[in-house]
Amino acid sequence: MTILTIRTVGDPVLRTECEDITVFDEQLRTLVADMLETMYEVNGVGLAGPQVGISKRIFTYGNIAGCEGHVINPVLTVGEEDQEGGEGCLSVPGLSSETPRKNWAKVIGVDMYNQPVEIEGEGLFARMLQHETDHLYGKMFIDRVVGEDKKRIMRAIRAAQYNDVSAAVIGERAPQVSSSFGAGVTSKPAGSAFGFLGGAK
Ligand code: ZN
């Protein structure tokens, strides 16, 4: 298995709407295994295709509510009730914010064998489902942030030198990362969740 390179905000692939997966072959199964391994490597609880440069409708999840899995071609349904909570993203290293989400969500799709999958949950699990499905439409949590939080996070993103941050991270992790992936961008933020600092403001 391979640790994949994580794309960061500013990379067009994160803003591109993904295509359905139509071929369920060995290559897809390898992708699922690599995405899971990459997600755990960076302490994420979810990872979507575009985050590893794959513009396809797929995400993995794990370390959340005792669950692990993947969904291909997901269709999201959400409840009406809102939830409060913080959120971050492996593709926006080091930043997190209060992000409005619905409290309940369900995703219907298929697995890597093209068999039906249905998962649902509340709270953090529902937040993950909404966050990861957003990625497949070229959306990121920073688009959902409102008010003062929005101003703060947009300022922080403008100010952030992601290339420099990445270079520093790659420097630290040179044996595993840069030798395998050249000038790739990988982040390893502290904490967890969508790569991040669960609930932190
Ligand atoms: Zn994300």
PDB file of C-alpha atoms and ligand atoms in Angstrom:
ATOM      1  CA  MET A   1       0.000   0.000   0.000  1.00  0.00           C
ATOM      2  CA  THR A   2       1.012   3.555  -0.615  1.00  0.00           C
ATOM      3  CA  ILE A   3       0.716   6.787   1.326  1.00  0.00           C
ATOM      4  CA  LEU A   4      -0.827   9.258  -1.108  1.00  0.00           C
ATOM      5  CA  THR A   5       0.002  12.952  -1.377  1.00  0.00           C
ATOM      6  CA  ILE A   6      -2.608  15.211   0.207  1.00  0.00           C
ATOM      7  CA  ARG A   7      -3.619  18.256  -1.835  1.00  0.00           C
ATOM      8  CA  THR A   8      -4.088  21.568  -0.043  1.00  0.00           C
ATOM      9  CA  VAL A   9      -6.373  24.547  -0.560  1.00  0.00           C
ATOM     10  CA  GLY A  10      -5.458  26.391  -3.746  1.00  0.00           C
ATOM     11  CA  ASP A  11      -5.114  23.163  -5.712  1.00  0.00           C
ATOM     12  CA  PRO A  12      -7.788  23.233  -8.456  1.00  0.00           C
ATOM     13  CA  VAL A  13      -8.610  19.549  -7.963  1.00  0.00           C
ATOM     14  CA  LEU A  14     -10.253  20.474  -4.651  1.00  0.00           C
ATOM     15  CA  ARG A  15     -12.627  22.815  -6.514  1.00  0.00           C
ATOM     16  CA  THR A  16     -13.560  20.407  -9.291  1.00  0.00           C
ATOM     17  CA  GLU A  17     -16.815  18.457  -9.241  1.00  0.00           C
ATOM     18  CA  CYS A  18     -16.049  14.743  -9.238  1.00  0.00           C
ATOM     19  CA  GLU A  19     -17.214  12.095 -11.670  1.00  0.00           C
ATOM     20  CA  ASP A  20     -19.020   8.896 -10.770  1.00  0.00           C
ATOM     21  CA  ILE A  21     -16.955   5.749 -10.541  1.00  0.00           C
ATOM     22  CA  THR A  22     -18.059   3.236 -13.170  1.00  0.00           C
ATOM     23  CA  VAL A  23     -15.257   0.650 -13.153  1.00  0.00           C
ATOM     24  CA  PHE A  24     -14.981  -1.618 -10.102  1.00  0.00           C
ATOM     25  CA  ASP A  25     -11.648  -3.303 -10.585  1.00  0.00           C
ATOM     26  CA  GLU A  26      -8.421  -4.128  -8.784  1.00  0.00           C
ATOM     27  CA  GLN A  27      -7.189  -0.567  -9.300  1.00  0.00           C
ATOM     28  CA  LEU A  28     -10.198   0.745  -7.366  1.00  0.00           C
ATOM     29  CA  ARG A  29      -9.574  -1.679  -4.520  1.00  0.00           C
ATOM     30  CA  THR A  30      -5.971  -0.494  -4.356  1.00  0.00           C
ATOM     31  CA  LEU A  31      -7.192   3.113  -4.232  1.00  0.00           C
ATOM     32  CA  VAL A  32      -9.508   2.329  -1.304  1.00  0.00           C
ATOM     33  CA  ALA A  33      -6.667   0.619   0.593  1.00  0.00           C
ATOM     34  CA  ASP A  34      -4.271   3.499  -0.128  1.00  0.00           C
ATOM     35  CA  MET A  35      -6.821   6.133   0.903  1.00  0.00           C
ATOM     36  CA  LEU A  36      -7.500   4.349   4.199  1.00  0.00           C
ATOM     37  CA  GLU A  37      -3.802   4.011   4.919  1.00  0.00           C
ATOM     38  CA  THR A  38      -3.166   7.668   4.033  1.00  0.00           C
ATOM     39  CA  MET A  39      -6.090   8.815   6.198  1.00  0.00           C
ATOM     40  CA  TYR A  40      -4.770   6.933   9.229  1.00  0.00           C
ATOM     41  CA  GLU A  41      -1.227   8.139   8.577  1.00  0.00           C
ATOM     42  CA  VAL A  42      -2.359  11.756   9.010  1.00  0.00           C
ATOM     43  CA  ASN A  43      -4.840  11.041  11.833  1.00  0.00           C
ATOM     44  CA  GLY A  44      -7.852  11.887   9.713  1.00  0.00           C
ATOM     45  CA  VAL A  45     -11.343  10.518  10.216  1.00  0.00           C
ATOM     46  CA  GLY A  46     -12.302  11.062   6.587  1.00  0.00           C
ATOM     47  CA  LEU A  47     -10.591  11.458   3.235  1.00  0.00           C
ATOM     48  CA  ALA A  48     -12.194  12.259  -0.125  1.00  0.00           C
ATOM     49  CA  GLY A  49     -10.893  11.499  -3.628  1.00  0.00           C
ATOM     50  CA  PRO A  50      -9.986  15.085  -4.585  1.00  0.00           C
ATOM     51  CA  GLN A  51      -7.810  15.373  -1.486  1.00  0.00           C
ATOM     52  CA  VAL A  52      -5.465  12.840  -3.035  1.00  0.00           C
ATOM     53  CA  GLY A  53      -5.839  14.277  -6.541  1.00  0.00           C
ATOM     54  CA  ILE A  54      -8.513  11.805  -7.693  1.00  0.00           C
ATOM     55  CA  SER A  55     -11.522  13.613  -9.152  1.00  0.00           C
ATOM     56  CA  LYS A  56     -13.869  10.684  -8.511  1.00  0.00           C
ATOM     57  CA  ARG A  57     -16.829  10.267  -6.180  1.00  0.00           C
ATOM     58  CA  ILE A  58     -15.244   8.282  -3.362  1.00  0.00           C
ATOM     59  CA  PHE A  59     -14.401   8.845   0.293  1.00  0.00           C
ATOM     60  CA  THR A  60     -13.059   6.792   3.173  1.00  0.00           C
ATOM     61  CA  TYR A  61     -13.701   7.189   6.883  1.00  0.00           C
ATOM     62  CA  GLY A  62     -12.403   5.660  10.077  1.00  0.00           C
ATOM     63  CA  ASN A  63     -11.613   6.218  13.741  1.00  0.00           C
ATOM     64  CA  ILE A  64     -15.069   7.675  14.130  1.00  0.00           C
ATOM     65  CA  ALA A  65     -17.892   6.151  16.170  1.00  0.00           C
ATOM     66  CA  GLY A  66     -15.957   2.882  16.057  1.00  0.00           C
ATOM     67  CA  CYS A  67     -16.496   2.667  12.317  1.00  0.00           C
ATOM     68  CA  GLU A  68     -14.333   2.328   9.242  1.00  0.00           C
ATOM     69  CA  GLY A  69     -15.323   2.170   5.624  1.00  0.00           C
ATOM     70  CA  HIS A  70     -15.594   3.745   2.244  1.00  0.00           C
ATOM     71  CA  VAL A  71     -18.423   4.923   0.012  1.00  0.00           C
ATOM     72  CA  ILE A  72     -18.447   5.261  -3.766  1.00  0.00           C
ATOM     73  CA  ASN A  73     -20.888   7.498  -5.651  1.00  0.00           C
ATOM     74  CA  PRO A  74     -22.534   8.678  -2.395  1.00  0.00           C
ATOM     75  CA  VAL A  75     -25.868  10.460  -2.282  1.00  0.00           C
ATOM     76  CA  LEU A  76     -26.363  12.556   0.866  1.00  0.00           C
ATOM     77  CA  THR A  77     -29.573  13.186   2.791  1.00  0.00           C
ATOM     78  CA  VAL A  78     -29.623  15.463   5.837  1.00  0.00           C
ATOM     79  CA  GLY A  79     -32.107  16.188   8.610  1.00  0.00           C
ATOM     80  CA  GLU A  80     -33.523  19.593   9.440  1.00  0.00           C
ATOM     81  CA  GLU A  81     -32.013  20.082  12.875  1.00  0.00           C
ATOM     82  CA  ASP A  82     -28.718  22.002  13.025  1.00  0.00           C
ATOM     83  CA  GLN A  83     -25.653  21.076  15.068  1.00  0.00           C
ATOM     84  CA  GLU A  84     -22.865  23.214  16.429  1.00  0.00           C
ATOM     85  CA  GLY A  85     -19.250  22.170  16.403  1.00  0.00           C
ATOM     86  CA  GLY A  86     -15.794  22.745  15.085  1.00  0.00           C
ATOM     87  CA  GLU A  87     -14.341  21.360  11.927  1.00  0.00           C
ATOM     88  CA  GLY A  88     -11.116  21.319  10.001  1.00  0.00           C
ATOM     89  CA  CYS A  89      -9.734  19.607   6.933  1.00  0.00           C
ATOM     90  CA  LEU A  90      -6.568  17.771   5.981  1.00  0.00           C
ATOM     91  CA  SER A  91      -6.478  20.022   2.919  1.00  0.00           C
ATOM     92  CA  VAL A  92      -6.507  23.199   5.029  1.00  0.00           C
ATOM     93  CA  PRO A  93      -3.688  22.358   7.422  1.00  0.00           C
ATOM     94  CA  GLY A  94      -3.710  23.910  10.841  1.00  0.00           C
ATOM     95  CA  LEU A  95      -7.006  25.774  10.547  1.00  0.00           C
ATOM     96  CA  SER A  96     -10.356  24.922  12.061  1.00  0.00           C
ATOM     97  CA  SER A  97     -13.566  26.757  12.739  1.00  0.00           C
ATOM     98  CA  GLU A  98     -17.077  26.481  14.028  1.00  0.00           C
ATOM     99  CA  THR A  99     -18.929  25.177  10.969  1.00  0.00           C
ATOM    100  CA  PRO A 100     -22.719  24.935  10.676  1.00  0.00           C
ATOM    101  CA  ARG A 101     -23.950  21.449   9.802  1.00  0.00           C
ATOM    102  CA  LYS A 102     -27.092  19.372  10.127  1.00  0.00           C
ATOM    103  CA  ASN A 103     -27.234  17.040  13.094  1.00  0.00           C
ATOM    104  CA  TRP A 104     -28.272  13.936  11.177  1.00  0.00           C
ATOM    105  CA  ALA A 105     -27.096  12.666   7.830  1.00  0.00           C
ATOM    106  CA  LYS A 106     -27.335   9.574   5.681  1.00  0.00           C
ATOM    107  CA  VAL A 107     -25.290   8.497   2.693  1.00  0.00           C
ATOM    108  CA  ILE A 108     -26.354   5.884   0.168  1.00  0.00           C
ATOM    109  CA  GLY A 109     -23.863   4.562  -2.358  1.00  0.00           C
ATOM    110  CA  VAL A 110     -21.915   1.449  -3.234  1.00  0.00           C
ATOM    111  CA  ASP A 111     -18.703  -0.191  -2.102  1.00  0.00           C
ATOM    112  CA  MET A 112     -15.667  -1.216  -4.160  1.00  0.00           C
ATOM    113  CA  TYR A 113     -17.511  -4.347  -5.287  1.00  0.00           C
ATOM    114  CA  ASN A 114     -20.461  -2.246  -6.485  1.00  0.00           C
ATOM    115  CA  GLN A 115     -22.608  -3.556  -3.629  1.00  0.00           C
ATOM    116  CA  PRO A 116     -25.089  -1.202  -1.929  1.00  0.00           C
ATOM    117  CA  VAL A 117     -23.899   0.759   1.102  1.00  0.00           C
ATOM    118  CA  GLU A 118     -26.004   2.838   3.452  1.00  0.00           C
ATOM    119  CA  ILE A 119     -24.575   4.655   6.481  1.00  0.00           C
ATOM    120  CA  GLU A 120     -26.140   7.202   8.759  1.00  0.00           C
ATOM    121  CA  GLY A 121     -25.413   8.935  12.005  1.00  0.00           C
ATOM    122  CA  GLU A 122     -25.660  11.997  14.190  1.00  0.00           C
ATOM    123  CA  GLY A 123     -23.259  14.575  15.528  1.00  0.00           C
ATOM    124  CA  LEU A 124     -19.630  14.130  14.497  1.00  0.00           C
ATOM    125  CA  PHE A 125     -20.435  11.183  12.227  1.00  0.00           C
ATOM    126  CA  ALA A 126     -23.084  13.242  10.413  1.00  0.00           C
ATOM    127  CA  ARG A 127     -20.609  16.115  10.202  1.00  0.00           C
ATOM    128  CA  MET A 128     -18.055  13.811   8.581  1.00  0.00           C
ATOM    129  CA  LEU A 129     -20.608  12.569   6.027  1.00  0.00           C
ATOM    130  CA  GLN A 130     -21.494  16.140   5.065  1.00  0.00           C
ATOM    131  CA  HIS A 131     -17.847  17.252   4.972  1.00  0.00           C
ATOM    132  CA  GLU A 132     -16.677  14.374   2.788  1.00  0.00           C
ATOM    133  CA  THR A 133     -19.632  14.530   0.394  1.00  0.00           C
ATOM    134  CA  ASP A 134     -19.023  18.278  -0.016  1.00  0.00           C
ATOM    135  CA  HIS A 135     -15.504  17.524  -1.260  1.00  0.00           C
ATOM    136  CA  LEU A 136     -16.974  15.532  -4.152  1.00  0.00           C
ATOM    137  CA  TYR A 137     -18.777  18.665  -5.343  1.00  0.00           C
ATOM    138  CA  GLY A 138     -15.658  20.816  -5.088  1.00  0.00           C
ATOM    139  CA  LYS A 139     -16.851  22.315  -1.814  1.00  0.00           C
ATOM    140  CA  MET A 140     -14.842  22.737   1.370  1.00  0.00           C
ATOM    141  CA  PHE A 141     -15.767  23.458   4.975  1.00  0.00           C
ATOM    142  CA  ILE A 142     -14.415  26.988   4.627  1.00  0.00           C
ATOM    143  CA  ASP A 143     -17.362  27.678   2.286  1.00  0.00           C
ATOM    144  CA  ARG A 144     -19.793  26.792   5.111  1.00  0.00           C
ATOM    145  CA  VAL A 145     -18.196  28.956   7.789  1.00  0.00           C
ATOM    146  CA  VAL A 146     -20.121  32.161   8.549  1.00  0.00           C
ATOM    147  CA  GLY A 147     -19.754  35.562  10.207  1.00  0.00           C
ATOM    148  CA  GLU A 148     -16.597  36.512  12.063  1.00  0.00           C
ATOM    149  CA  ASP A 149     -15.299  32.956  11.770  1.00  0.00           C
ATOM    150  CA  LYS A 150     -15.461  33.310   7.980  1.00  0.00           C
ATOM    151  CA  LYS A 151     -13.441  36.523   8.033  1.00  0.00           C
ATOM    152  CA  ARG A 152     -10.895  34.994  10.375  1.00  0.00           C
ATOM    153  CA  ILE A 153     -10.430  31.840   8.364  1.00  0.00           C
ATOM    154  CA  MET A 154     -10.217  33.608   5.002  1.00  0.00           C
ATOM    155  CA  ARG A 155      -7.588  35.962   6.438  1.00  0.00           C
ATOM    156  CA  ALA A 156      -5.656  33.001   7.799  1.00  0.00           C
ATOM    157  CA  ILE A 157      -5.774  31.212   4.459  1.00  0.00           C
ATOM    158  CA  ARG A 158      -4.578  34.316   2.611  1.00  0.00           C
ATOM    159  CA  ALA A 159      -1.770  34.744   5.107  1.00  0.00           C
ATOM    160  CA  ALA A 160      -0.789  31.077   5.167  1.00  0.00           C
ATOM    161  CA  GLN A 161       2.173  30.057   3.088  1.00  0.00           C
ATOM    162  CA  TYR A 162       0.986  26.554   2.390  1.00  0.00           C
ATOM    163  CA  ASN A 163       3.899  25.773   0.146  1.00  0.00           C
ATOM    164  CA  ASP A 164       6.305  26.734   2.898  1.00  0.00           C
ATOM    165  CA  VAL A 165       4.346  24.808   5.503  1.00  0.00           C
ATOM    166  CA  SER A 166       4.353  21.813   3.230  1.00  0.00           C
ATOM    167  CA  ALA A 167       8.039  22.097   2.549  1.00  0.00           C
ATOM    168  CA  ALA A 168       8.703  22.147   6.284  1.00  0.00           C
ATOM    169  CA  VAL A 169       6.483  19.141   6.863  1.00  0.00           C
ATOM    170  CA  ILE A 170       8.070  17.259   3.997  1.00  0.00           C
ATOM    171  CA  GLY A 171      11.482  18.143   5.399  1.00  0.00           C
ATOM    172  CA  GLU A 172      10.569  16.551   8.705  1.00  0.00           C
ATOM    173  CA  ARG A 173       9.119  13.514   7.051  1.00  0.00           C
ATOM    174  CA  ALA A 174      11.650  13.238   4.284  1.00  0.00           C
ATOM    175  CA  PRO A 175      12.359   9.518   4.577  1.00  0.00           C
ATOM    176  CA  GLN A 176       8.734   8.479   4.142  1.00  0.00           C
ATOM    177  CA  VAL A 177       7.288  11.251   2.058  1.00  0.00           C
ATOM    178  CA  SER A 178       9.509  13.295  -0.185  1.00  0.00           C
ATOM    179  CA  SER A 179      11.607  10.408  -1.358  1.00  0.00           C
ATOM    180  CA  SER A 180       8.502   8.635  -2.567  1.00  0.00           C
ATOM    181  CA  PHE A 181       6.508  11.563  -3.842  1.00  0.00           C
ATOM    182  CA  GLY A 182       8.945  14.245  -4.826  1.00  0.00           C
ATOM    183  CA  ALA A 183       7.639  17.716  -4.210  1.00  0.00           C
ATOM    184  CA  GLY A 184       4.333  16.498  -2.871  1.00  0.00           C
ATOM    185  CA  VAL A 185       2.316  18.206  -0.220  1.00  0.00           C
ATOM    186  CA  THR A 186       1.540  16.301   2.938  1.00  0.00           C
ATOM    187  CA  SER A 187       0.280  17.531   6.229  1.00  0.00           C
ATOM    188  CA  LYS A 188       0.147  15.935   9.592  1.00  0.00           C
ATOM    189  CA  PRO A 189      -1.770  18.203  11.915  1.00  0.00           C
ATOM    190  CA  ALA A 190      -2.116  17.331  15.542  1.00  0.00           C
ATOM    191  CA  GLY A 191      -5.405  15.924  16.699  1.00  0.00           C
ATOM    192  CA  SER A 192      -7.930  14.183  14.641  1.00  0.00           C
ATOM    193  CA  ALA A 193     -11.222  14.456  12.883  1.00  0.00           C
ATOM    194  CA  PHE A 194     -11.140  15.594   9.254  1.00  0.00           C
ATOM    195  CA  GLY A 195      -7.519  15.967   9.949  1.00  0.00           C
ATOM    196  CA  PHE A 196      -7.745  18.269  12.709  1.00  0.00           C
ATOM    197  CA  LEU A 197      -8.453  19.572  15.988  1.00  0.00           C
ATOM    198  CA  GLY A 198     -11.874  18.303  16.708  1.00  0.00           C
ATOM    199  CA  GLY A 199     -14.064  21.045  18.018  1.00  0.00           C
ATOM    200  CA  ALA A 200     -11.316  23.611  18.375  1.00  0.00           C
ATOM    201  CA  LYS A 201     -12.045  27.195  17.464  1.00  0.00           C
TER     202      LYS A 201
HETATM  203 ZN    ZN B   1     -11.797  17.900   4.129  1.00  0.00          ZN
END
